[in-house]
XYZ file of C-alpha atoms in Angstrom:
744
model
C 9.332 1.840 4.245
C 11.879 4.421 6.578
C 9.345 3.586 10.160
C 9.071 -0.867 8.420
C 11.792 -0.944 7.603
C 13.499 -1.371 11.215
C 11.030 -4.270 11.338
C 11.598 -5.368 7.950
C 15.908 -5.737 8.092
C 17.975 -8.499 5.585
C 18.662 -10.386 8.282
C 14.576 -10.872 10.137
C 13.583 -11.014 6.413
C 16.286 -13.890 5.551
C 14.074 -16.170 8.953
C 11.350 -15.076 7.288
C 12.351 -16.837 3.759
C 13.265 -19.486 5.230
C 10.414 -20.687 6.982
C 8.674 -20.215 4.014
C 10.619 -22.315 1.427
C 10.580 -24.521 4.609
C 7.270 -25.131 4.217
C 6.140 -24.082 1.172
C 8.084 -25.705 -0.971
C 6.324 -28.644 -0.835
C 2.827 -27.350 0.087
C 3.534 -26.350 -3.644
C 4.598 -29.819 -4.789
C 1.140 -31.157 -3.619
C -0.315 -28.523 -4.614
C 0.494 -29.167 -8.116
C -0.026 -33.049 -8.012
C -3.934 -31.994 -6.085
C -4.137 -29.984 -9.748
C -2.601 -31.715 -11.648
C -4.193 -35.527 -10.414
C -6.914 -35.330 -8.083
C -8.546 -32.891 -9.945
C -8.918 -35.216 -12.995
C -9.576 -38.564 -10.690
C -12.752 -36.238 -9.552
C -14.237 -35.138 -12.530
C -13.725 -39.254 -13.725
C -15.327 -40.287 -10.474
C -18.476 -37.043 -11.627
C -18.360 -39.277 -14.996
C -18.627 -42.810 -14.137
C -21.516 -42.401 -11.828
C -23.389 -39.693 -14.835
C -22.574 -43.011 -17.065
C -23.808 -45.484 -13.961
C -26.933 -43.101 -13.614
C -27.226 -43.406 -16.854
C -27.084 -46.774 -17.766
C -30.042 -46.965 -14.894
C -32.319 -45.017 -16.939
C -31.784 -46.934 -20.336
C -32.701 -50.174 -18.628
C -34.986 -48.685 -16.546
C -36.152 -47.767 -19.964
C -35.385 -50.315 -22.002
C -38.194 -52.902 -19.100
C -40.370 -50.850 -19.567
C -40.316 -50.390 -23.536
C -40.233 -54.826 -22.662
C -44.034 -54.066 -20.506
C -45.547 -52.366 -24.052
C -44.571 -55.196 -25.853
C -45.515 -58.133 -23.080
C -48.928 -56.040 -22.993
C -49.318 -55.921 -26.162
C -48.906 -59.982 -26.586
C -52.236 -59.827 -23.876
C -53.770 -57.871 -25.367
C -53.916 -59.464 -28.721
C -54.738 -62.782 -26.333
C -58.120 -61.091 -24.542
C -61.663 -62.590 -25.219
C -62.682 -59.408 -25.809
C -60.855 -58.781 -29.383
C -60.889 -61.899 -30.398
C -61.754 -60.906 -33.474
C -65.613 -61.241 -34.583
C -66.556 -60.645 -30.893
C -65.948 -57.203 -30.779
C -69.033 -55.127 -31.291
C -70.547 -51.541 -30.874
C -72.254 -52.642 -27.528
C -71.950 -51.006 -24.016
C -70.061 -54.391 -22.430
C -68.180 -54.424 -24.840
C -67.157 -50.148 -23.870
C -66.659 -51.488 -20.475
C -63.844 -53.103 -20.761
C -63.072 -51.407 -22.935
C -62.357 -48.875 -20.841
C -61.587 -51.546 -17.622
C -58.784 -52.879 -19.332
C -56.949 -49.434 -20.306
C -56.963 -49.018 -16.683
C -56.043 -52.231 -15.515
C -53.184 -51.548 -17.723
C -52.495 -47.848 -16.280
C -52.919 -48.336 -13.131
C -50.822 -51.004 -13.180
C -47.743 -49.297 -15.595
C -47.556 -45.410 -13.357
C -45.715 -45.012 -16.213
C -48.064 -43.947 -18.809
C -50.852 -41.411 -17.039
C -53.151 -42.678 -20.281
C -54.208 -45.133 -23.315
C -56.465 -45.725 -26.150
C -56.986 -48.518 -27.975
C -58.550 -47.991 -31.715
C -58.760 -50.659 -34.472
C -60.444 -50.747 -38.570
C -62.832 -52.796 -37.083
C -65.099 -50.098 -35.865
C -64.030 -47.825 -37.105
C -65.534 -44.993 -35.513
C -64.640 -45.653 -31.994
C -61.866 -44.937 -30.366
C -61.638 -46.689 -26.710
C -59.713 -44.545 -23.528
C -59.420 -45.407 -20.270
C -62.079 -43.309 -19.751
C -64.954 -43.817 -22.278
C -65.600 -44.103 -26.077
C -64.620 -40.657 -28.532
C -65.393 -40.136 -31.877
C -62.242 -39.801 -34.647
C -63.658 -36.827 -35.379
C -63.558 -35.098 -31.910
C -60.299 -37.174 -30.941
C -56.624 -36.718 -32.591
C -55.127 -35.774 -35.408
C -51.912 -35.982 -35.772
C -49.121 -34.911 -37.641
C -47.600 -36.847 -40.819
C -45.801 -34.651 -44.099
C -46.625 -31.238 -42.470
C -50.631 -31.903 -42.053
C -52.081 -32.865 -39.271
C -54.497 -36.646 -39.739
C -57.312 -38.020 -38.062
C -56.442 -40.977 -36.163
C -57.355 -43.672 -38.783
C -55.739 -42.319 -41.156
C -52.517 -42.216 -39.531
C -52.916 -45.233 -38.680
C -54.224 -47.056 -41.608
C -50.386 -46.983 -43.499
C -48.289 -47.592 -39.818
C -46.992 -51.174 -39.820
C -44.609 -50.226 -37.418
C -43.844 -48.972 -33.366
C -43.836 -45.061 -34.028
C -43.248 -41.775 -30.986
C -45.660 -39.305 -31.801
C -44.723 -36.131 -29.771
C -46.770 -34.003 -28.178
C -45.613 -30.853 -30.756
C -47.537 -33.468 -33.490
C -50.637 -34.401 -32.076
C -53.606 -32.130 -32.565
C -56.523 -32.108 -30.516
C -59.982 -31.528 -32.407
C -62.006 -28.696 -31.450
C -63.854 -29.146 -29.056
C -62.400 -32.407 -27.928
C -62.696 -33.644 -25.324
C -60.216 -36.230 -24.697
C -56.394 -36.907 -22.834
C -53.893 -34.844 -22.453
C -51.215 -34.343 -25.382
C -48.157 -35.788 -23.813
C -45.040 -38.514 -25.961
C -46.760 -40.941 -27.101
C -46.179 -44.655 -27.990
C -47.890 -45.881 -31.455
C -47.936 -49.314 -31.679
C -49.623 -51.913 -33.982
C -51.537 -55.316 -32.663
C -49.131 -58.570 -32.686
C -51.095 -61.360 -35.418
C -54.318 -58.682 -34.849
C -54.245 -57.222 -37.965
C -56.267 -53.520 -37.716
C -55.099 -53.125 -34.738
C -53.557 -50.404 -32.750
C -52.453 -49.385 -28.979
C -51.624 -45.876 -28.258
C -49.650 -45.562 -24.838
C -48.877 -41.570 -23.428
C -46.146 -41.446 -21.254
C -46.277 -39.269 -17.531
C -44.372 -36.291 -18.107
C -43.569 -36.320 -14.356
C -41.429 -39.810 -14.564
C -39.736 -39.178 -17.219
C -38.558 -35.644 -15.489
C -38.154 -37.339 -11.577
C -35.929 -40.075 -13.637
C -34.407 -37.974 -15.202
C -33.497 -35.211 -13.477
C -30.059 -34.171 -11.918
C -29.135 -30.649 -9.911
C -26.753 -28.152 -12.573
C -27.390 -31.364 -15.693
C -29.758 -31.369 -18.817
C -30.503 -35.571 -19.002
C -31.904 -36.486 -22.865
C -33.559 -40.119 -24.322
C -32.512 -40.824 -27.768
C -34.581 -43.654 -29.260
C -32.074 -46.148 -31.218
C -32.448 -43.922 -34.366
C -30.647 -41.122 -32.975
C -34.496 -39.211 -32.752
C -35.059 -36.884 -29.357
C -37.454 -38.487 -26.749
C -37.045 -36.308 -24.096
C -37.171 -33.169 -22.757
C -40.113 -32.008 -25.109
C -38.190 -28.999 -26.465
C -35.480 -29.927 -28.371
C -32.244 -29.959 -27.984
C -30.438 -26.787 -29.456
C -28.766 -27.413 -33.225
C -25.450 -26.745 -32.757
C -24.850 -28.607 -29.707
C -26.686 -31.761 -31.723
C -24.426 -31.317 -34.708
C -21.378 -32.112 -31.682
C -23.018 -35.093 -31.074
C -21.950 -37.526 -33.812
C -20.923 -40.220 -31.684
C -24.193 -41.951 -30.710
C -21.859 -45.340 -31.106
C -20.197 -45.260 -28.298
C -20.637 -46.154 -25.096
C -20.344 -45.671 -21.130
C -18.130 -42.313 -22.549
C -18.235 -39.191 -21.877
C -16.691 -35.681 -25.142
C -15.884 -32.574 -24.512
C -17.960 -29.856 -26.160
C -17.563 -26.423 -27.021
C -18.459 -23.483 -23.527
C -16.529 -26.433 -21.653
C -19.676 -28.338 -21.070
C -19.020 -32.071 -21.086
C -21.692 -34.912 -23.496
C -21.065 -38.006 -21.204
C -24.272 -41.360 -22.552
C -25.300 -44.963 -21.545
C -24.212 -47.514 -22.263
C -26.297 -48.634 -25.717
C -27.433 -51.921 -27.249
C -29.521 -52.798 -30.297
C -32.901 -51.098 -29.815
C -32.526 -49.263 -26.467
C -33.644 -46.187 -25.204
C -29.860 -43.916 -25.565
C -28.656 -41.525 -22.734
C -27.052 -38.066 -22.646
C -26.336 -36.137 -20.198
C -24.737 -32.198 -20.401
C -22.523 -31.231 -18.042
C -20.979 -28.274 -17.437
C -16.585 -28.598 -16.088
C -17.554 -25.612 -13.724
C -21.050 -27.189 -12.120
C -18.537 -30.796 -11.736
C -16.072 -29.091 -9.982
C -18.196 -26.322 -7.748
C -17.573 -28.973 -4.883
C -14.167 -29.561 -5.560
C -13.370 -26.065 -6.077
C -15.043 -24.905 -3.225
C -12.974 -27.160 -0.935
C -9.172 -26.293 -2.645
C -10.400 -23.146 -1.987
C -10.835 -24.050 1.180
C -7.162 -26.140 1.524
C -5.698 -22.743 -0.046
C -6.766 -21.056 2.842
C -6.154 -23.078 5.051
C -2.678 -22.591 3.242
C -2.749 -18.837 3.094
C -3.619 -19.116 6.978
C -1.277 -21.497 7.631
C 2.069 -19.859 5.687
C 0.096 -16.232 7.824
C 0.274 -17.283 10.801
C 3.553 -19.353 11.004
C 5.161 -16.907 9.031
C 3.667 -13.946 11.141
C 5.320 -16.430 14.389
C 8.653 -17.248 13.098
C 9.434 -13.622 12.451
C 8.132 -12.446 15.882
C 10.255 -14.729 17.512
C 13.352 -14.046 15.170
C 12.051 -10.642 15.667
C 12.161 -10.849 19.672
C 15.050 -12.566 19.918
C 17.143 -10.174 17.792
C 16.494 -7.381 19.927
C 20.301 -6.118 20.259
C 19.899 -4.614 16.138
C 16.481 -4.119 16.227
C 16.952 -1.258 19.254
C 20.602 -0.293 17.209
C 18.276 0.571 14.502
C 16.120 2.026 17.082
C 18.306 4.246 17.634
C 19.616 4.697 14.086
C 16.536 5.313 12.523
C 16.094 8.703 15.686
C 19.823 9.453 15.128
C 20.530 9.319 11.126
C 16.296 10.179 9.360
C 19.254 10.458 6.965
C 20.184 6.852 5.895
C 19.035 5.711 2.768
C 15.801 3.189 3.008
C 17.843 0.454 1.524
C 19.902 0.087 4.801
C 18.395 -1.979 7.327
C 20.190 -3.610 10.378
C 23.836 -3.884 10.770
C 24.186 -1.860 7.897
C 22.457 0.633 8.582
C 24.576 1.036 12.063
C 27.387 0.522 9.286
C 27.086 3.547 7.772
C 26.073 5.407 10.480
C 29.182 4.672 11.902
C 31.202 5.162 8.870
C 29.051 8.457 7.393
C 29.977 9.498 11.322
C 33.444 8.760 10.989
C 33.575 11.128 8.078
C 31.944 14.144 9.350
C 33.614 13.228 12.435
C 37.290 13.319 10.608
C 35.234 16.728 8.573
C 34.648 18.544 11.848
C 38.450 17.523 13.336
C 39.961 19.132 9.962
C 37.198 22.061 9.805
C 38.466 22.689 13.278
C 41.890 22.356 12.778
C 41.642 24.527 9.895
C 40.437 27.331 11.756
C 41.966 27.136 14.848
C 45.104 27.425 13.203
C 44.181 30.079 11.473
C 42.760 32.073 13.760
C 46.581 31.419 15.190
C 47.900 32.655 11.894
C 45.076 35.924 11.439
C 46.511 37.329 15.445
C 50.021 36.161 14.813
C 49.978 33.880 17.240
C 51.940 30.989 15.913
C 55.469 29.818 17.892
C 58.821 30.210 15.584
C 59.262 26.092 16.581
C 55.826 25.105 15.566
C 56.486 23.104 11.485
C 54.727 25.084 10.033
C 53.911 23.223 6.499
C 52.966 19.937 8.825
C 50.041 21.662 10.727
C 48.784 23.372 7.243
C 48.912 19.954 6.594
C 47.068 18.709 9.047
C 44.731 21.497 9.123
C 44.153 21.081 4.321
C 45.387 24.457 4.415
C 47.383 25.018 1.060
C 51.043 25.773 2.460
C 52.705 25.618 -1.275
C 50.602 28.839 -2.651
C 52.650 31.871 -4.323
C 50.684 33.991 -2.519
C 47.689 34.704 -0.845
C 45.314 37.117 0.952
C 42.799 37.717 3.308
C 39.391 38.603 2.285
C 35.926 38.908 4.653
C 32.710 38.748 2.849
C 29.798 40.589 5.203
C 26.313 39.163 4.426
C 24.672 42.310 6.323
C 22.054 39.867 8.228
C 22.101 35.928 8.731
C 20.950 34.208 5.372
C 16.787 33.194 6.087
C 17.619 30.188 4.285
C 21.086 27.934 3.574
C 23.346 28.861 0.486
C 25.570 26.455 -1.827
C 28.944 29.892 -0.665
C 31.258 26.410 -0.907
C 29.664 24.953 -4.476
C 29.116 29.704 -5.884
C 33.756 29.339 -4.184
C 34.548 26.272 -6.561
C 33.186 27.325 -9.853
C 34.224 31.002 -9.615
C 37.713 30.655 -8.186
C 38.587 27.707 -10.593
C 41.276 25.568 -10.272
C 43.761 28.520 -10.340
C 42.388 29.982 -6.615
C 42.805 27.598 -3.541
C 41.251 29.069 -1.036
C 39.339 27.224 2.977
C 36.744 29.735 4.690
C 36.039 29.928 8.214
C 32.049 32.040 9.757
C 34.135 34.833 11.452
C 32.599 36.107 13.594
C 29.670 34.451 13.085
C 27.239 33.372 10.482
C 27.297 37.025 8.411
C 30.536 37.681 8.765
C 32.417 35.326 6.135
C 36.636 35.168 6.338
C 37.912 33.572 2.869
C 41.395 32.368 3.259
C 42.667 32.774 -0.809
C 46.421 30.708 -2.005
C 47.066 30.993 -5.569
C 50.228 32.273 -8.536
C 51.558 35.265 -9.754
C 49.565 35.754 -12.892
C 46.476 35.775 -10.952
C 47.079 38.593 -9.069
C 44.811 41.082 -11.265
C 42.266 39.357 -11.726
C 41.297 39.475 -7.487
C 38.717 41.942 -7.839
C 36.854 40.780 -10.728
C 36.241 37.541 -9.047
C 35.535 38.438 -5.407
C 32.197 41.096 -7.651
C 31.529 38.136 -9.384
C 31.095 36.879 -6.402
C 29.555 39.070 -4.194
C 26.776 39.248 -7.728
C 25.871 35.523 -7.327
C 25.475 35.806 -3.749
C 23.388 38.382 -4.399
C 21.395 36.216 -6.652
C 21.228 33.622 -3.964
C 20.081 35.014 -0.320
C 18.851 38.759 -1.257
C 21.009 41.154 0.325
C 23.836 42.791 -0.196
C 27.255 41.377 0.043
C 30.944 43.267 1.300
C 34.078 42.457 0.653
C 37.096 43.671 1.362
C 40.137 42.588 1.187
C 43.804 43.179 2.300
C 47.240 43.063 0.448
C 48.781 39.295 -1.298
C 51.837 38.534 0.918
C 53.925 35.272 0.348
C 54.109 34.131 3.683
C 51.195 33.102 5.576
C 53.377 33.846 8.671
C 51.944 37.950 7.740
C 48.424 36.981 6.252
C 48.129 38.283 10.209
C 49.179 41.811 8.330
C 46.645 40.858 5.443
C 43.485 40.281 7.563
C 44.754 43.775 9.261
C 44.202 45.318 6.083
C 41.478 43.560 5.755
C 39.912 44.850 8.576
C 40.850 48.417 7.785
C 39.403 48.339 4.414
C 35.867 46.699 5.730
C 35.728 50.039 7.783
C 36.278 52.782 5.502
C 34.824 51.193 2.867
C 31.585 52.051 0.738
C 27.995 50.518 1.845
C 25.766 48.456 0.286
C 22.438 48.487 0.867
C 19.260 45.688 0.549
C 19.486 44.569 -3.081
C 23.161 46.076 -3.596
C 26.719 44.307 -4.214
C 29.700 46.170 -3.074
C 33.205 44.455 -3.280
C 36.462 46.298 -2.247
C 38.629 46.906 -4.458
C 42.293 46.949 -2.347
C 45.957 48.593 -3.462
C 48.565 46.000 -3.041
C 49.774 46.946 -0.433
C 47.545 49.717 1.571
C 48.292 51.662 4.650
C 46.941 49.969 8.405
C 46.108 51.668 11.562
C 45.246 50.394 14.471
C 41.248 48.909 14.462
C 39.618 48.625 17.044
C 38.752 44.907 17.154
C 35.148 44.712 17.036
C 35.475 41.420 14.839
C 37.350 39.940 18.278
C 34.772 41.546 20.226
C 31.979 39.698 18.429
C 34.162 36.633 18.085
C 34.634 36.969 21.738
C 30.749 36.834 22.458
C 29.857 34.441 19.872
C 32.002 31.743 21.094
C 30.996 32.007 24.754
C 26.839 32.182 24.033
C 27.605 29.758 21.836
C 29.893 27.413 24.942
C 32.495 27.200 22.614
C 35.187 28.499 25.744
C 38.440 26.937 23.781
C 38.034 29.974 20.396
C 36.616 32.702 23.729
C 39.948 31.236 26.107
C 42.160 31.678 22.177
C 40.158 35.450 21.357
C 39.834 36.832 25.244
C 43.626 36.457 24.602
C 44.584 37.923 21.967
C 42.417 40.404 23.321
C 44.153 41.631 26.854
C 46.823 41.401 23.956
C 44.877 44.157 22.494
C 44.575 45.632 26.408
C 47.820 45.390 28.046
C 49.182 47.249 24.492
C 51.114 50.374 26.360
C 51.142 51.631 22.450
C 47.640 52.703 22.731
C 46.168 55.252 24.965
C 44.664 53.787 28.673
C 41.016 54.698 27.174
C 41.266 53.148 25.048
C 42.644 49.759 26.861
C 40.132 50.505 29.128
C 36.968 50.751 26.866
C 38.094 48.182 24.971
C 38.442 46.025 28.791
C 34.694 47.133 29.374
C 33.436 45.703 25.938
C 34.742 42.773 27.084
C 32.976 42.136 30.662
C 30.111 43.304 27.900
C 30.849 40.303 25.533
C 30.139 38.263 29.230
C 26.865 39.925 30.763
C 25.344 39.550 26.342
C 26.347 35.740 26.285
C 24.241 35.404 30.131
C 22.120 37.195 28.292
C 22.042 34.927 25.290
C 21.940 32.169 27.156
C 19.364 33.303 29.878
C 21.135 32.579 32.812
C 20.208 34.070 34.478
C 20.460 32.506 38.091
C 23.465 30.068 37.236
C 25.314 33.940 38.861
C 23.231 36.191 40.460
C 26.076 37.707 41.825
C 27.712 39.186 38.019
C 26.693 42.602 38.583
C 28.630 45.619 36.127
C 27.242 48.658 38.046
C 29.758 48.762 40.094
C 33.425 48.761 37.733
C 31.382 52.446 36.282
C 31.191 54.254 39.076
C 35.103 53.196 39.736
C 36.594 56.597 37.453
C 39.878 56.272 35.305
C 40.571 52.331 36.689
C 43.473 50.858 35.469
C 44.618 48.304 32.833
C 45.837 46.304 34.724
C 42.790 45.876 36.857
C 40.390 45.689 34.637
C 41.788 42.237 33.017
C 42.377 41.295 36.234
C 38.212 41.210 36.919
C 37.819 40.137 33.168
C 40.555 36.634 33.759
C 38.623 35.644 37.330
C 34.751 36.555 35.415
C 35.693 33.936 32.698
C 37.108 31.854 35.326
C 33.681 32.209 36.959
C 31.587 32.177 33.705
C 33.788 27.786 32.665
C 32.483 27.153 36.087
C 29.316 27.996 35.696
C 28.500 26.007 32.971
C 30.574 22.969 33.735
C 28.001 22.775 36.514
C 25.325 23.151 34.292
C 26.370 21.091 31.827
C 26.561 18.565 34.215
C 23.449 18.561 35.956
C 21.099 15.538 34.551
C 18.277 16.315 32.126
C 15.429 16.054 33.933
C 12.922 13.032 32.028
C 10.178 13.637 30.478
C 7.138 12.692 32.476
C 4.769 10.326 29.982
C 1.705 13.137 31.177
C 3.484 15.848 29.535
C 4.080 13.341 26.485
C 0.293 12.614 26.386
C -0.295 16.109 27.495
C 1.570 17.121 23.752
C -0.057 13.827 21.970
C -3.420 15.089 22.900
C -2.174 18.803 21.480
C -0.389 17.625 18.307
C -4.450 14.776 17.214
C -6.335 18.056 17.976
C -4.075 20.312 15.918
C -3.501 18.229 12.584
C -7.347 16.784 12.773
C -8.450 17.729 9.344
C -4.782 15.930 7.898
C -6.092 13.620 6.322
C -2.386 11.568 6.766
C -3.108 11.347 10.155
C -2.597 9.088 11.658
C -1.110 6.133 14.329
C 2.102 6.407 12.253
C 2.129 9.266 12.045
C 1.559 10.693 15.986
C 4.151 8.616 16.755
C 6.400 9.545 13.842
C 5.822 13.011 15.486
C 7.007 11.423 18.898
C 9.581 9.728 18.108
C 8.544 7.284 19.968
C 6.870 3.764 18.472
C 3.538 2.244 18.244
C 3.720 0.018 20.908
C 4.820 2.613 23.590
C 2.353 5.348 21.886
C -0.368 2.987 21.725
C 0.928 1.983 26.417
C 0.692 5.281 27.410
C -1.668 6.427 25.333
C -3.911 4.112 27.309
C -2.264 4.113 30.832
C -3.192 7.974 30.594
C -6.704 8.567 28.540
C -7.962 4.954 29.715
C -8.963 4.615 25.741
C -7.423 4.125 22.372
C -5.544 6.033 19.979
C -6.168 4.605 17.651
C -10.233 4.849 18.527
C -9.651 8.973 19.504
C -8.585 9.992 15.915
C -11.867 7.705 14.538
C -13.506 10.072 16.233
C -11.639 12.979 15.738
C -11.487 11.844 11.739
C -15.796 12.022 11.793
C -16.212 14.812 13.635
C -14.320 15.830 10.574
C -16.870 13.942 9.019
C -20.088 15.444 9.807
C -18.360 19.130 9.435
C -18.315 18.280 5.820
C -21.270 16.381 5.374
C -23.423 18.936 6.675
C -21.481 22.169 5.215
C -20.741 20.894 1.576
C -21.670 19.197 -1.591
C -18.661 16.851 -1.582
C -19.768 13.245 -2.864
C -19.022 10.031 -0.246
C -15.856 9.680 -2.197
C -14.242 12.733 -1.492
C -15.032 11.928 1.665
C -13.435 9.681 2.467
C -10.155 10.496 1.159
C -10.878 14.079 3.171
C -10.566 11.884 6.175
C -8.701 10.134 5.268
C -9.641 6.128 3.936
C -8.942 5.531 0.968
C -11.795 2.716 0.736
C -14.991 4.296 1.007
C -16.722 1.168 2.027
C -14.285 1.265 5.460
C -15.341 4.876 6.522
C -18.732 4.444 5.907
C -19.033 1.821 7.743
C -16.811 3.762 10.745
C -19.411 6.480 10.123
C -22.389 3.791 10.747
C -20.853 2.637 13.903
C -19.146 6.313 15.927
C -22.649 7.921 14.565
C -24.799 5.180 14.388
C -26.151 6.556 10.974
C -25.121 6.026 7.685
C -23.030 9.619 6.119
C -26.455 10.185 3.434
C -28.593 9.676 6.292
C -26.852 12.368 8.776
C -26.322 14.567 5.710
C -30.352 14.532 5.475
C -31.221 15.179 8.855
C -29.198 17.797 8.229
C -30.487 19.124 6.149
C -34.125 18.695 7.659
C -33.009 20.872 10.433
C -31.376 23.982 8.245
C -34.834 23.668 6.514
C -37.572 22.990 9.789
C -35.405 26.573 11.198
C -37.074 29.433 12.027
C -34.324 31.534 9.244
C -35.580 28.750 6.458
């Protein structure tokens, strides 16, 4: 979110939410109406069409039953069946054969038929000839198969006979068994007509994709299909008397019923709700996709326009990101800038107070307080406690600069507590610290113990032996310069701890202070010059020159001090690598003079300080040349080449590393190399993948994670696109090459 925050601040998000609310609410309302009403209307329409189709099937079946009745009437009045004229002769066989064929040819609903009469019990007439009943069908009755004559002897009303109830005699050549209608001839005692329904005709009549259609007679007997309906479904089809209705069954299925009339065939169709709604679901999915596309494209367009019109805030956001990366992630835009400004104001105020404290403390240490100063007011402004009963200067020397930051302020707070007030500054560098302690009379006797605890804690935090020296206690801030001199003397004369040891210098109440060569002041001057802190450098120079002007010191000491001051400037030039700034600055001639006068050296030092100040000012005013895009891209290429085995390497991480936007980085890279940076990174990743495939037994999912792909399928697709082979194929090729090498 840190990088994306610049694009998703709250103002732009409000634009996007406004758009989504304006467009989404009507779409959601329409979707609900569509879900509640349109789908129901569609389902009802599908049911209506299917029930109408079932009614048509039922009507056609009813027409076929009526045709059967008409055939029975015609057959009863046929001359061949006149009582007493039916006889066992060739003309009779041929006539019945022609008669049955005529019936079947004019009615495709039937696939076969036969005629039987008790007048000729030994003959069954069919459209293909005559059969002996012993070699024709046997029909099942009460669990036993009986011959056709035996089955028909008690039959008075039409019946349906199913293939499962029909058994052909061994060696019989009769017609194929099927759904058969057995009908006694009216007005012809002992005559029966059997008509077999054409199953392909029924299949074509009832066929419906993704549906099951069943035919029942008026008594609820299933006629079609041949396979019976499962009992659990049949048990649910209770309200067969309903007409033109539908019923919801278990498993999300619907049963649709045709209209029912007395004596008619009843049709039932089973449909799955998923099959019913599949077309509308596809349409609904298409609609939702179009809806999502509309929202996405519209939202992106609205957001892009808002983003472009919001350019000043975006630039402010980017500037804040580049200068204050520690800002909380939940702040964006104006809030982030406000937070940065408030933080900077707090830091500036803190730095100003710290600077004022250090200036005042330096003045106090070196007794450069003007008697006209309102010291109390100056101390309050600098944050120095001016109401303590006693004051003491403490010098803390670590021996070397610590490798890491350590919480010295926290240690002091814990050890000193509220009994002491303290101010701290680096003097003269990070390895040396100066403390001004303020305390009451009652705390004078525990200072030594407190300093020992501080030394031990510093050893734990830094691993460096700490040397602590303290000056005497004084009741006025104007006298702490004497405490400082005493602390310097104690620091020079105290024990020198080795690595891992601590030494806290115990100071008498009024240690005797002698002249101490101002090594600390010289180091402070050199540090200020190297840091180009000209204000502090001028202050320390004045302190040192005042010492050099002192008539109480010998000329040798004063001259040595002047030479050391000039060495500070030489070391500053060397430390700053500014040889080209002042090529005429040399110290060789100074040492050639015999017993130079301190006054002359002081004049030279002042001139040297003026030249140094001019050099630093000229250097600061020079415009820093802008970095060329070519140099940036060269660094980007070097960065990618150094991190191409990093799974987190991507265009975004590279842009973050060089503080560039994604568009700026991509544009620069394209202009300089002629290639897309994303493609270049992908090639590097595939090089790493090829290396892993050839030299390791890692799985594809492990390799894809190694090269930065979360989805293995995406990695395989990209690998094949760039290498023209799948990862497994490449691994097999490497194994084959290794196996065919001479060493193998």
